[in-house]
PDB file of C-alpha atoms and ligand atoms in Angstrom:
ATOM      1  CA  MET A  18      20.804 -14.244 -14.517  1.00 56.00           C
ATOM      2  CA  ALA A  19      19.112 -10.833 -14.088  1.00 68.00           C
ATOM      3  CA  ASP A  20      18.197  -9.693 -10.559  1.00 75.00           C
ATOM      4  CA  PRO A  21      14.599 -10.440  -9.583  1.00 93.00           C
ATOM      5  CA  VAL A  22      12.431  -7.380 -10.160  1.00 95.00           C
ATOM      6  CA  VAL A  23      10.777  -7.771  -6.749  1.00 96.00           C
ATOM      7  CA  LEU A  24      12.937  -8.693  -3.752  1.00 96.00           C
ATOM      8  CA  LEU A  25      11.620 -10.266  -0.548  1.00 96.00           C
ATOM      9  CA  GLU A  26      13.249  -9.352   2.764  1.00 97.00           C
ATOM     10  CA  ARG A  27      12.486 -10.143   6.399  1.00 97.00           C
ATOM     11  CA  PRO A  28      13.430  -7.032   8.443  1.00 97.00           C
ATOM     12  CA  ALA A  29      11.706  -8.287  11.608  1.00 96.00           C
ATOM     13  CA  GLU A  30       9.768 -11.257  12.882  1.00 94.00           C
ATOM     14  CA  ALA A  31       6.339 -11.432  11.233  1.00 96.00           C
ATOM     15  CA  VAL A  32       7.215  -8.502   8.930  1.00 98.00           C
ATOM     16  CA  VAL A  33       7.981  -8.955   5.239  1.00 98.00           C
ATOM     17  CA  LEU A  34       9.402  -6.194   3.070  1.00 98.00           C
ATOM     18  CA  LEU A  35       8.761  -6.283  -0.687  1.00 98.00           C
ATOM     19  CA  ARG A  36      11.209  -4.203  -2.708  1.00 98.00           C
ATOM     20  CA  ILE A  37      10.528  -3.219  -6.305  1.00 98.00           C
ATOM     21  CA  ASN A  38      13.877  -3.608  -8.022  1.00 98.00           C
ATOM     22  CA  ARG A  39      14.069  -2.048 -11.486  1.00 98.00           C
ATOM     23  CA  PRO A  40      16.370   0.915 -10.711  1.00 97.00           C
ATOM     24  CA  GLU A  41      17.367   1.258 -14.385  1.00 97.00           C
ATOM     25  CA  ALA A  42      13.720   2.080 -15.219  1.00 98.00           C
ATOM     26  CA  ARG A  43      12.942   4.133 -12.061  1.00 98.00           C
ATOM     27  CA  ASN A  44      10.980   1.082 -10.883  1.00 98.00           C
ATOM     28  CA  ALA A  45       8.457   1.344 -13.711  1.00 98.00           C
ATOM     29  CA  LEU A  46       5.753  -1.254 -13.195  1.00 97.00           C
ATOM     30  CA  ASN A  47       5.960  -3.792 -15.975  1.00 96.00           C
ATOM     31  CA  LEU A  48       3.713  -6.839 -16.021  1.00 95.00           C
ATOM     32  CA  GLU A  49       6.357  -8.980 -14.337  1.00 96.00           C
ATOM     33  CA  VAL A  50       6.568  -6.604 -11.344  1.00 97.00           C
ATOM     34  CA  ARG A  51       2.787  -6.365 -11.102  1.00 96.00           C
ATOM     35  CA  LYS A  52       2.329 -10.126 -11.230  1.00 95.00           C
ATOM     36  CA  LEU A  53       5.029 -10.754  -8.627  1.00 96.00           C
ATOM     37  CA  ILE A  54       3.606  -8.172  -6.214  1.00 97.00           C
ATOM     38  CA  ALA A  55       0.136  -9.694  -6.606  1.00 96.00           C
ATOM     39  CA  ARG A  56       1.480 -13.219  -6.091  1.00 96.00           C
ATOM     40  CA  HIS A  57       3.488 -12.299  -2.987  1.00 96.00           C
ATOM     41  CA  MET A  58       0.536 -10.383  -1.508  1.00 96.00           C
ATOM     42  CA  THR A  59      -1.758 -13.364  -2.010  1.00 96.00           C
ATOM     43  CA  GLU A  60       0.751 -15.800  -0.499  1.00 97.00           C
ATOM     44  CA  MET A  61       1.563 -13.550   2.464  1.00 96.00           C
ATOM     45  CA  GLY A  62      -2.140 -12.999   3.071  1.00 96.00           C
ATOM     46  CA  GLU A  63      -2.424 -16.744   3.710  1.00 96.00           C
ATOM     47  CA  ASP A  64       0.773 -17.097   5.741  1.00 96.00           C
ATOM     48  CA  ASP A  65       0.159 -16.997   9.519  1.00 94.00           C
ATOM     49  CA  ALA A  66       3.818 -16.150  10.105  1.00 96.00           C
ATOM     50  CA  VAL A  67       3.354 -12.784   8.330  1.00 97.00           C
ATOM     51  CA  ARG A  68       1.474 -10.076  10.195  1.00 97.00           C
ATOM     52  CA  CYS A  69       2.402  -6.907   8.314  1.00 98.00           C
ATOM     53  CA  ILE A  70       3.907  -6.093   4.915  1.00 98.00           C
ATOM     54  CA  VAL A  71       6.076  -3.161   3.837  1.00 98.00           C
ATOM     55  CA  LEU A  72       6.220  -2.293   0.149  1.00 98.00           C
ATOM     56  CA  THR A  73       9.052  -0.084  -1.038  1.00 98.00           C
ATOM     57  CA  GLY A  74      11.321   0.874  -3.931  1.00 98.00           C
ATOM     58  CA  ASN A  75      14.725   2.561  -3.821  1.00 98.00           C
ATOM     59  CA  ASP A  76      15.977   6.021  -2.820  1.00 97.00           C
ATOM     60  CA  LYS A  77      15.220   7.532  -6.279  1.00 98.00           C
ATOM     61  CA  SER A  78      11.879   5.951  -6.979  1.00 98.00           C
ATOM     62  CA  PHE A  79       9.090   4.056  -5.282  1.00 98.00           C
ATOM     63  CA  ALA A  80       7.631   3.469  -8.762  1.00 98.00           C
ATOM     64  CA  ALA A  81       7.538   5.818 -11.768  1.00 98.00           C
ATOM     65  CA  GLY A  82       4.246   4.382 -12.989  1.00 98.00           C
ATOM     66  CA  ALA A  83       3.251   1.835 -15.555  1.00 97.00           C
ATOM     67  CA  ASP A  84       6.048   0.799 -17.898  1.00 98.00           C
ATOM     68  CA  ILE A  85       5.418   3.186 -20.769  1.00 98.00           C
ATOM     69  CA  LYS A  86       7.704   1.268 -23.136  1.00 98.00           C
ATOM     70  CA  GLU A  87       5.769  -1.930 -22.504  1.00 96.00           C
ATOM     71  CA  MET A  88       2.384  -0.400 -23.285  1.00 96.00           C
ATOM     72  CA  ALA A  89       3.155   2.268 -25.908  1.00 97.00           C
ATOM     73  CA  GLU A  90       2.154   0.043 -28.840  1.00 97.00           C
ATOM     74  CA  ALA A  91      -0.586  -1.968 -27.094  1.00 96.00           C
ATOM     75  CA  GLY A  92      -4.130  -2.072 -28.432  1.00 96.00           C
ATOM     76  CA  THR A  93      -7.426  -2.190 -26.570  1.00 96.00           C
ATOM     77  CA  ILE A  94      -7.758  -5.969 -26.529  1.00 96.00           C
ATOM     78  CA  GLU A  95      -4.195  -6.457 -25.361  1.00 95.00           C
ATOM     79  CA  MET A  96      -4.753  -3.982 -22.499  1.00 93.00           C
ATOM     80  CA  LEU A  97      -7.970  -5.790 -21.631  1.00 93.00           C
ATOM     81  CA  GLN A  98      -6.227  -9.164 -21.639  1.00 92.00           C
ATOM     82  CA  ARG A  99      -3.410  -7.882 -19.404  1.00 91.00           C
ATOM     83  CA  GLY A 100      -6.094  -7.175 -16.761  1.00 89.00           C
ATOM     84  CA  ILE A 101      -3.688  -5.139 -14.654  1.00 89.00           C
ATOM     85  CA  HIS A 102      -6.474  -3.731 -12.488  1.00 88.00           C
ATOM     86  CA  ARG A 103      -7.113  -7.281 -11.237  1.00 88.00           C
ATOM     87  CA  LEU A 104      -3.510  -7.553 -10.020  1.00 90.00           C
ATOM     88  CA  TRP A 105      -3.789  -4.486  -7.775  1.00 87.00           C
ATOM     89  CA  ARG A 106      -6.917  -6.001  -6.191  1.00 90.00           C
ATOM     90  CA  ALA A 107      -4.644  -8.568  -4.570  1.00 91.00           C
ATOM     91  CA  ILE A 108      -3.204  -5.767  -2.423  1.00 89.00           C
ATOM     92  CA  ALA A 109      -6.521  -4.277  -1.362  1.00 88.00           C
ATOM     93  CA  ALA A 110      -7.754  -7.835  -0.726  1.00 92.00           C
ATOM     94  CA  CYS A 111      -4.736  -8.775   1.396  1.00 96.00           C
ATOM     95  CA  PRO A 112      -6.047  -9.264   4.955  1.00 96.00           C
ATOM     96  CA  LYS A 113      -2.726  -8.083   6.453  1.00 97.00           C
ATOM     97  CA  PRO A 114      -1.888  -4.370   6.677  1.00 98.00           C
ATOM     98  CA  VAL A 115       0.373  -3.112   3.900  1.00 98.00           C
ATOM     99  CA  ILE A 116       2.605  -0.066   4.460  1.00 98.00           C
ATOM    100  CA  ALA A 117       4.031   1.832   1.487  1.00 98.00           C
ATOM    101  CA  ALA A 118       7.487   3.273   2.217  1.00 98.00           C
ATOM    102  CA  VAL A 119       7.914   5.960  -0.443  1.00 98.00           C
ATOM    103  CA  ASN A 120      11.152   7.653  -1.438  1.00 98.00           C
ATOM    104  CA  GLY A 121      11.571   9.513  -4.711  1.00 98.00           C
ATOM    105  CA  TYR A 122       8.886   9.207  -7.373  1.00 98.00           C
ATOM    106  CA  ALA A 123       5.431   7.724  -6.833  1.00 98.00           C
ATOM    107  CA  LEU A 124       3.885   8.626 -10.169  1.00 98.00           C
ATOM    108  CA  GLY A 125       0.931   7.343 -12.169  1.00 98.00           C
ATOM    109  CA  GLY A 126       0.583   3.645 -11.401  1.00 98.00           C
ATOM    110  CA  GLY A 127       3.209   4.154  -8.659  1.00 98.00           C
ATOM    111  CA  CYS A 128       1.027   6.687  -6.847  1.00 98.00           C
ATOM    112  CA  GLU A 129      -1.924   4.333  -7.378  1.00 98.00           C
ATOM    113  CA  LEU A 130       0.111   1.468  -5.952  1.00 98.00           C
ATOM    114  CA  ALA A 131       0.916   3.494  -2.819  1.00 98.00           C
ATOM    115  CA  MET A 132      -2.758   4.457  -2.492  1.00 98.00           C
ATOM    116  CA  THR A 133      -3.764   0.793  -2.624  1.00 97.00           C
ATOM    117  CA  CYS A 134      -1.720   0.255   0.552  1.00 97.00           C
ATOM    118  CA  ASP A 135      -3.097   1.010   4.026  1.00 98.00           C
ATOM    119  CA  ILE A 136      -0.484   3.414   5.405  1.00 98.00           C
ATOM    120  CA  ILE A 137       1.930   5.621   3.439  1.00 98.00           C
ATOM    121  CA  VAL A 138       5.233   6.762   4.965  1.00 99.00           C
ATOM    122  CA  ALA A 139       6.965   9.272   2.685  1.00 98.00           C
ATOM    123  CA  GLY A 140      10.438  10.746   2.609  1.00 98.00           C
ATOM    124  CA  GLU A 141      10.534  14.545   2.634  1.00 98.00           C
ATOM    125  CA  SER A 142      11.708  14.724  -0.994  1.00 98.00           C
ATOM    126  CA  ALA A 143       9.197  12.188  -2.324  1.00 98.00           C
ATOM    127  CA  GLN A 144       7.184  13.340  -5.336  1.00 98.00           C
ATOM    128  CA  PHE A 145       3.647  12.192  -6.031  1.00 98.00           C
ATOM    129  CA  GLY A 146       1.506  12.690  -9.101  1.00 98.00           C
ATOM    130  CA  GLN A 147      -0.879  11.359 -11.713  1.00 98.00           C
ATOM    131  CA  PRO A 148       0.814  12.570 -14.913  1.00 98.00           C
ATOM    132  CA  GLU A 149      -1.073  10.183 -17.233  1.00 98.00           C
ATOM    133  CA  VAL A 150      -2.923  12.982 -19.018  1.00 98.00           C
ATOM    134  CA  LYS A 151       0.412  14.113 -20.471  1.00 98.00           C
ATOM    135  CA  LEU A 152       0.691  10.736 -22.201  1.00 98.00           C
ATOM    136  CA  GLY A 153      -2.777  10.873 -23.715  1.00 98.00           C
ATOM    137  CA  ILE A 154      -4.355   8.528 -21.172  1.00 98.00           C
ATOM    138  CA  ILE A 155      -5.945   8.793 -17.725  1.00 98.00           C
ATOM    139  CA  PRO A 156      -5.088   7.069 -14.441  1.00 98.00           C
ATOM    140  CA  GLY A 157      -6.303   3.486 -14.699  1.00 95.00           C
ATOM    141  CA  GLY A 158      -5.290   1.836 -11.448  1.00 95.00           C
ATOM    142  CA  GLY A 159      -7.610   3.728  -9.130  1.00 96.00           C
ATOM    143  CA  GLY A 160      -6.085   7.226  -9.383  1.00 97.00           C
ATOM    144  CA  THR A 161      -9.245   9.109 -10.308  1.00 98.00           C
ATOM    145  CA  GLN A 162     -11.100   7.474  -7.408  1.00 97.00           C
ATOM    146  CA  ARG A 163      -8.575   6.901  -4.624  1.00 97.00           C
ATOM    147  CA  LEU A 164      -6.854  10.293  -5.002  1.00 98.00           C
ATOM    148  CA  THR A 165     -10.242  12.041  -4.975  1.00 98.00           C
ATOM    149  CA  ARG A 166     -11.332  10.158  -1.854  1.00 97.00           C
ATOM    150  CA  ALA A 167      -8.004  10.899  -0.157  1.00 97.00           C
ATOM    151  CA  ILE A 168      -7.583  14.612  -0.891  1.00 98.00           C
ATOM    152  CA  GLY A 169     -10.983  15.796  -2.158  1.00 97.00           C
ATOM    153  CA  LYS A 170     -12.372  16.695  -5.569  1.00 98.00           C
ATOM    154  CA  PHE A 171     -10.785  20.073  -6.191  1.00 98.00           C
ATOM    155  CA  LYS A 172      -7.203  19.157  -5.346  1.00 98.00           C
ATOM    156  CA  ALA A 173      -7.504  15.797  -7.099  1.00 98.00           C
ATOM    157  CA  MET A 174      -8.920  17.467 -10.214  1.00 98.00           C
ATOM    158  CA  LYS A 175      -6.013  19.921 -10.260  1.00 98.00           C
ATOM    159  CA  TYR A 176      -3.418  17.141 -10.195  1.00 98.00           C
ATOM    160  CA  ILE A 177      -5.255  14.744 -12.519  1.00 98.00           C
ATOM    161  CA  LEU A 178      -6.113  17.413 -15.111  1.00 98.00           C
ATOM    162  CA  THR A 179      -2.674  19.079 -15.147  1.00 98.00           C
ATOM    163  CA  GLY A 180      -0.454  16.080 -14.451  1.00 98.00           C
ATOM    164  CA  GLU A 181       1.498  18.351 -12.081  1.00 98.00           C
ATOM    165  CA  LEU A 182       3.614  16.608  -9.432  1.00 98.00           C
ATOM    166  CA  PHE A 183       3.403  17.457  -5.730  1.00 98.00           C
ATOM    167  CA  GLY A 184       5.756  16.935  -2.822  1.00 98.00           C
ATOM    168  CA  ALA A 185       5.544  14.936   0.390  1.00 98.00           C
ATOM    169  CA  ARG A 186       4.590  17.943   2.554  1.00 98.00           C
ATOM    170  CA  GLU A 187       1.635  18.783   0.349  1.00 98.00           C
ATOM    171  CA  ALA A 188       0.722  15.089   0.227  1.00 98.00           C
ATOM    172  CA  PHE A 189       0.726  15.009   4.016  1.00 98.00           C
ATOM    173  CA  GLU A 190      -1.218  18.247   4.433  1.00 98.00           C
ATOM    174  CA  THR A 191      -3.888  17.106   1.964  1.00 97.00           C
ATOM    175  CA  GLY A 192      -4.257  13.693   3.618  1.00 97.00           C
ATOM    176  CA  LEU A 193      -2.576  11.481   1.027  1.00 98.00           C
ATOM    177  CA  VAL A 194       0.245  10.268   3.249  1.00 98.00           C
ATOM    178  CA  SER A 195       0.261   9.141   6.871  1.00 98.00           C
ATOM    179  CA  GLU A 196       3.692  10.483   7.876  1.00 98.00           C
ATOM    180  CA  VAL A 197       6.618  12.396   6.401  1.00 98.00           C
ATOM    181  CA  VAL A 198      10.106  11.575   7.698  1.00 98.00           C
ATOM    182  CA  PRO A 199      13.662  12.348   6.552  1.00 98.00           C
ATOM    183  CA  ASP A 200      14.446  10.405   3.355  1.00 98.00           C
ATOM    184  CA  ALA A 201      17.021   8.199   5.055  1.00 98.00           C
ATOM    185  CA  GLU A 202      14.506   7.093   7.679  1.00 98.00           C
ATOM    186  CA  VAL A 203      11.579   6.056   5.490  1.00 98.00           C
ATOM    187  CA  GLU A 204      12.229   2.342   5.475  1.00 98.00           C
ATOM    188  CA  LYS A 205      13.202   2.251   9.163  1.00 98.00           C
ATOM    189  CA  ARG A 206      10.024   4.084  10.168  1.00 98.00           C
ATOM    190  CA  ALA A 207       7.823   1.879   7.979  1.00 98.00           C
ATOM    191  CA  VAL A 208       9.371  -1.254   9.506  1.00 98.00           C
ATOM    192  CA  GLU A 209       8.929   0.227  13.003  1.00 98.00           C
ATOM    193  CA  LEU A 210       5.213   0.746  12.336  1.00 98.00           C
ATOM    194  CA  ALA A 211       4.977  -2.752  10.844  1.00 98.00           C
ATOM    195  CA  LYS A 212       6.603  -4.248  13.961  1.00 98.00           C
ATOM    196  CA  GLN A 213       4.196  -2.321  16.158  1.00 98.00           C
ATOM    197  CA  ILE A 214       1.225  -3.694  14.189  1.00 98.00           C
ATOM    198  CA  ALA A 215       2.706  -7.223  14.070  1.00 97.00           C
ATOM    199  CA  GLU A 216       2.683  -7.372  17.864  1.00 96.00           C
ATOM    200  CA  LEU A 217      -1.041  -6.639  18.059  1.00 97.00           C
ATOM    201  CA  PRO A 218      -3.794  -9.274  17.981  1.00 97.00           C
ATOM    202  CA  PRO A 219      -4.043 -10.160  14.270  1.00 97.00           C
ATOM    203  CA  LEU A 220      -7.802 -10.793  14.194  1.00 97.00           C
ATOM    204  CA  ALA A 221      -8.503  -7.322  15.569  1.00 98.00           C
ATOM    205  CA  VAL A 222      -6.048  -5.812  13.073  1.00 98.00           C
ATOM    206  CA  GLN A 223      -7.642  -7.726  10.185  1.00 97.00           C
ATOM    207  CA  LEU A 224     -11.198  -6.739  11.089  1.00 98.00           C
ATOM    208  CA  ALA A 225     -10.179  -3.109  11.631  1.00 98.00           C
ATOM    209  CA  LYS A 226      -8.665  -3.007   8.120  1.00 97.00           C
ATOM    210  CA  GLU A 227     -11.746  -4.680   6.668  1.00 96.00           C
ATOM    211  CA  ALA A 228     -14.138  -2.291   8.419  1.00 97.00           C
ATOM    212  CA  VAL A 229     -12.263   0.800   7.207  1.00 97.00           C
ATOM    213  CA  LEU A 230     -12.018  -0.397   3.587  1.00 96.00           C
ATOM    214  CA  ALA A 231     -15.492  -1.895   3.227  1.00 95.00           C
ATOM    215  CA  GLY A 232     -16.983   1.022   5.151  1.00 96.00           C
ATOM    216  CA  MET A 233     -15.510   3.561   2.723  1.00 94.00           C
ATOM    217  CA  ASP A 234     -17.617   2.027  -0.063  1.00 92.00           C
ATOM    218  CA  ALA A 235     -20.837   1.832   1.929  1.00 96.00           C
ATOM    219  CA  PRO A 236     -23.483   4.229   3.240  1.00 97.00           C
ATOM    220  CA  LEU A 237     -22.740   5.305   6.835  1.00 98.00           C
ATOM    221  CA  THR A 238     -25.527   3.197   8.401  1.00 98.00           C
ATOM    222  CA  SER A 239     -24.295   0.002   6.656  1.00 97.00           C
ATOM    223  CA  ALA A 240     -20.681   0.833   7.486  1.00 97.00           C
ATOM    224  CA  LEU A 241     -21.558   1.371  11.155  1.00 98.00           C
ATOM    225  CA  ALA A 242     -23.477  -1.934  11.193  1.00 98.00           C
ATOM    226  CA  LEU A 243     -20.443  -3.707   9.718  1.00 97.00           C
ATOM    227  CA  GLU A 244     -18.243  -2.127  12.375  1.00 98.00           C
ATOM    228  CA  ALA A 245     -20.606  -3.181  15.182  1.00 98.00           C
ATOM    229  CA  LYS A 246     -20.728  -6.787  13.882  1.00 98.00           C
ATOM    230  CA  SER A 247     -16.945  -6.898  13.554  1.00 98.00           C
ATOM    231  CA  LEU A 248     -16.562  -5.717  17.146  1.00 98.00           C
ATOM    232  CA  GLN A 249     -19.063  -8.346  18.332  1.00 98.00           C
ATOM    233  CA  ILE A 250     -17.246 -11.112  16.414  1.00 98.00           C
ATOM    234  CA  LEU A 251     -14.003 -10.245  18.206  1.00 98.00           C
ATOM    235  CA  PHE A 252     -15.641 -11.143  21.526  1.00 98.00           C
ATOM    236  CA  SER A 253     -15.322 -14.790  20.390  1.00 98.00           C
ATOM    237  CA  SER A 254     -11.551 -14.475  20.129  1.00 98.00           C
ATOM    238  CA  GLN A 255      -9.079 -15.651  22.765  1.00 98.00           C
ATOM    239  CA  ASP A 256      -7.081 -12.489  22.135  1.00 98.00           C
ATOM    240  CA  GLN A 257      -9.968 -10.259  23.267  1.00 98.00           C
ATOM    241  CA  LYS A 258     -10.198 -12.215  26.543  1.00 98.00           C
ATOM    242  CA  GLU A 259      -6.422 -12.116  26.977  1.00 98.00           C
ATOM    243  CA  GLY A 260      -6.114  -8.417  26.046  1.00 98.00           C
ATOM    244  CA  MET A 261      -8.724  -7.290  28.557  1.00 98.00           C
ATOM    245  CA  LYS A 262      -7.587  -9.714  31.300  1.00 98.00           C
ATOM    246  CA  ALA A 263      -3.990  -8.514  30.919  1.00 98.00           C
ATOM    247  CA  PHE A 264      -5.141  -4.902  31.229  1.00 98.00           C
ATOM    248  CA  ILE A 265      -7.035  -5.663  34.432  1.00 98.00           C
ATOM    249  CA  GLU A 266      -4.130  -7.700  35.865  1.00 98.00           C
ATOM    250  CA  LYS A 267      -1.673  -4.927  34.875  1.00 98.00           C
ATOM    251  CA  ARG A 268       0.559  -7.214  32.805  1.00 98.00           C
ATOM    252  CA  LYS A 269       1.667  -7.489  29.168  1.00 96.00           C
ATOM    253  CA  PRO A 270      -0.797  -9.510  27.061  1.00 96.00           C
ATOM    254  CA  LYS A 271       0.251 -12.685  25.241  1.00 95.00           C
ATOM    255  CA  PHE A 272      -1.655 -12.779  21.981  1.00 95.00           C
ATOM    256  CA  SER A 273      -2.091 -16.109  20.189  1.00 93.00           C
ATOM    257  CA  GLY A 274      -3.858 -14.980  17.029  1.00 93.00           C
ATOM    258  CA  ARG A 275      -6.922 -17.020  17.972  1.00 94.00           C
TER     259      ARG A 275
HETATM  260  N1  LIG J 314       8.104   3.544 -17.983  1.00 83.26           N
HETATM  261  C1  LIG J 314       9.187   3.082 -18.635  1.00 83.26           C
HETATM  262  N2  LIG J 314      10.439   3.550 -18.438  1.00 83.26           N
HETATM  263  C2  LIG J 314      10.588   4.549 -17.547  1.00 83.26           C
HETATM  264  C3  LIG J 314       9.515   5.080 -16.826  1.00 83.26           C
HETATM  265  C4  LIG J 314       8.201   4.534 -17.065  1.00 83.26           C
HETATM  266  N3  LIG J 314       7.117   4.938 -16.399  1.00 83.26           N
HETATM  267  N4  LIG J 314       9.961   6.050 -16.021  1.00 83.26           N
HETATM  268  C5  LIG J 314      11.286   6.129 -16.221  1.00 83.26           C
HETATM  269  N5  LIG J 314      11.666   5.235 -17.154  1.00 83.26           N
HETATM  270  C6  LIG J 314      13.011   4.988 -17.683  1.00 83.26           C
HETATM  271  C7  LIG J 314      13.422   6.067 -18.656  1.00 83.26           C
HETATM  272  O1  LIG J 314      12.893   5.817 -19.947  1.00 83.26           O
HETATM  273  C8  LIG J 314      14.931   5.965 -18.593  1.00 83.26           C
HETATM  274  O2  LIG J 314      15.326   4.854 -19.378  1.00 83.26           O
HETATM  275  P1  LIG J 314      16.623   4.974 -20.360  1.00 83.26           P
HETATM  276  O3  LIG J 314      17.773   5.133 -19.400  1.00 83.26           O
HETATM  277  O4  LIG J 314      16.617   3.674 -21.062  1.00 83.26           O
HETATM  278  O5  LIG J 314      16.423   6.170 -21.208  1.00 83.26           O
HETATM  279  C9  LIG J 314      15.193   5.596 -17.126  1.00 83.26           C
HETATM  280  O6  LIG J 314      13.954   5.074 -16.627  1.00 83.26           O
HETATM  281  C10 LIG J 314      15.547   6.790 -16.268  1.00 83.26           C
HETATM  282  O7  LIG J 314      14.556   7.777 -16.460  1.00 83.26           O
HETATM  283  P2  LIG J 314      14.878   9.328 -16.652  1.00 83.26           P
HETATM  284  O8  LIG J 314      16.161   9.505 -17.388  1.00 83.26           O
HETATM  285  O9  LIG J 314      13.675   9.981 -17.217  1.00 83.26           O
HETATM  286  O10 LIG J 314      15.109   9.713 -15.109  1.00 83.26           O
HETATM  287  P3  LIG J 314      14.883  11.123 -14.401  1.00 83.26           P
HETATM  288  O11 LIG J 314      15.406  10.945 -13.011  1.00 83.26           O
HETATM  289  O12 LIG J 314      15.400  12.247 -15.221  1.00 83.26           O
HETATM  290  O13 LIG J 314      13.285  11.313 -14.328  1.00 83.26           O
HETATM  291  C11 LIG J 314      11.006  10.596 -13.882  1.00 83.26           C
HETATM  292  C12 LIG J 314      12.501  10.443 -13.554  1.00 83.26           C
HETATM  293  C13 LIG J 314      10.508  11.998 -13.473  1.00 83.26           C
HETATM  294  C14 LIG J 314      10.280   9.541 -13.072  1.00 83.26           C
HETATM  295  C15 LIG J 314      10.790  10.412 -15.410  1.00 83.26           C
HETATM  296  O14 LIG J 314      11.453   9.229 -15.834  1.00 83.26           O
HETATM  297  C16 LIG J 314       9.344  10.285 -15.795  1.00 83.26           C
HETATM  298  O15 LIG J 314       8.661  11.286 -15.953  1.00 83.26           O
HETATM  299  N6  LIG J 314       8.853   9.030 -15.967  1.00 83.26           N
HETATM  300  C17 LIG J 314       7.509   8.777 -16.436  1.00 83.26           C
HETATM  301  C18 LIG J 314       6.482   9.073 -15.352  1.00 83.26           C
HETATM  302  C19 LIG J 314       5.086   8.820 -15.873  1.00 83.26           C
HETATM  303  O16 LIG J 314       4.634   9.440 -16.806  1.00 83.26           O
HETATM  304  N7  LIG J 314       4.376   7.876 -15.216  1.00 83.26           N
HETATM  305  C20 LIG J 314       3.041   7.517 -15.586  1.00 83.26           C
HETATM  306  C21 LIG J 314       3.052   6.288 -16.492  1.00 83.26           C
HETATM  307  S1  LIG J 314       1.449   5.872 -17.097  1.00 83.26           S
HETATM  308  C22 LIG J 314       0.687   5.100 -15.804  1.00 83.26           C
HETATM  309  O17 LIG J 314       1.259   4.832 -14.785  1.00 83.26           O
HETATM  310  C23 LIG J 314      -0.788   4.775 -15.990  1.00 83.26           C
HETATM  311  C24 LIG J 314      -1.175   3.370 -15.800  1.00 83.26           C
HETATM  312  O18 LIG J 314      -0.988   2.749 -14.742  1.00 83.26           O
HETATM  313  C25 LIG J 314      -1.873   2.677 -16.901  1.00 83.26           C
END
């Protein structure tokens, strides 16, 4: 039997690592990979034992984009019926933080996949890009929008219109990635961050993620109102009482997730 194209690992308590596993195709995202990622994200979103998710590939490639061989002959209706944009929504909709650990190529749909996550840790030789234009198409998984929001119109236009790749340093300097670390430390660092987040009160983490994402789509006044309401809601949580009490009593808090 062939290896599963997405592997599930448990590097730490409350942390799940999802590994895209198609090394022979540079982790190109075929429908099977997309569906499995979406399914795991949905399931982990509902699992109280999971507090943070790491999504990664291998040392050569995070994901080299959509599987070109799978879509080369497709027609409009077939592309519509595949509905791949709906699958990526499962990541953005996941209430738990998702960290992309990127080594090697994050191209096309692979770059879009990383941008759908909440934090991106990149290895120093990682390569990002939206090369779709070279294939006669355009980014279709959020690239024209998320890249523009992350790095600004003029840099995004340069990369989207030329298809030129760019390295981890440039990605960091332009605001696309959260951290750059030596290649060999990408996964370790991503898991470290995930563990750090997993120890925090999950309701506060969830509402912080929600406020950032929903706020990015809203006018500032609405986004600030959402933030204020989210803060107020947290004052009904046991973890807020515990967190503040522990601070005052100079002890480590014990968060229950309630
Ligand atoms: N789809 C399908 N197969 C792919 C692939 C992809 N996106 N990327 C790599 N592969 C396959 C290659 O065809 C090759 O297979 P064979 O051994 O059977 O020939 C194998 O993976 C290894 O690839 P290379 O020999 O090319 O490896 P390399 O290390 O020399 O180069 C690379 C790596 C720079 C990533 C290069 O493979 C490449 O440019 N890939 C395509 C990148 C791309 O254009 N991505 C955008 C796709 S479109 C998209 O993503 C839009 C969307 O969501 C709708």
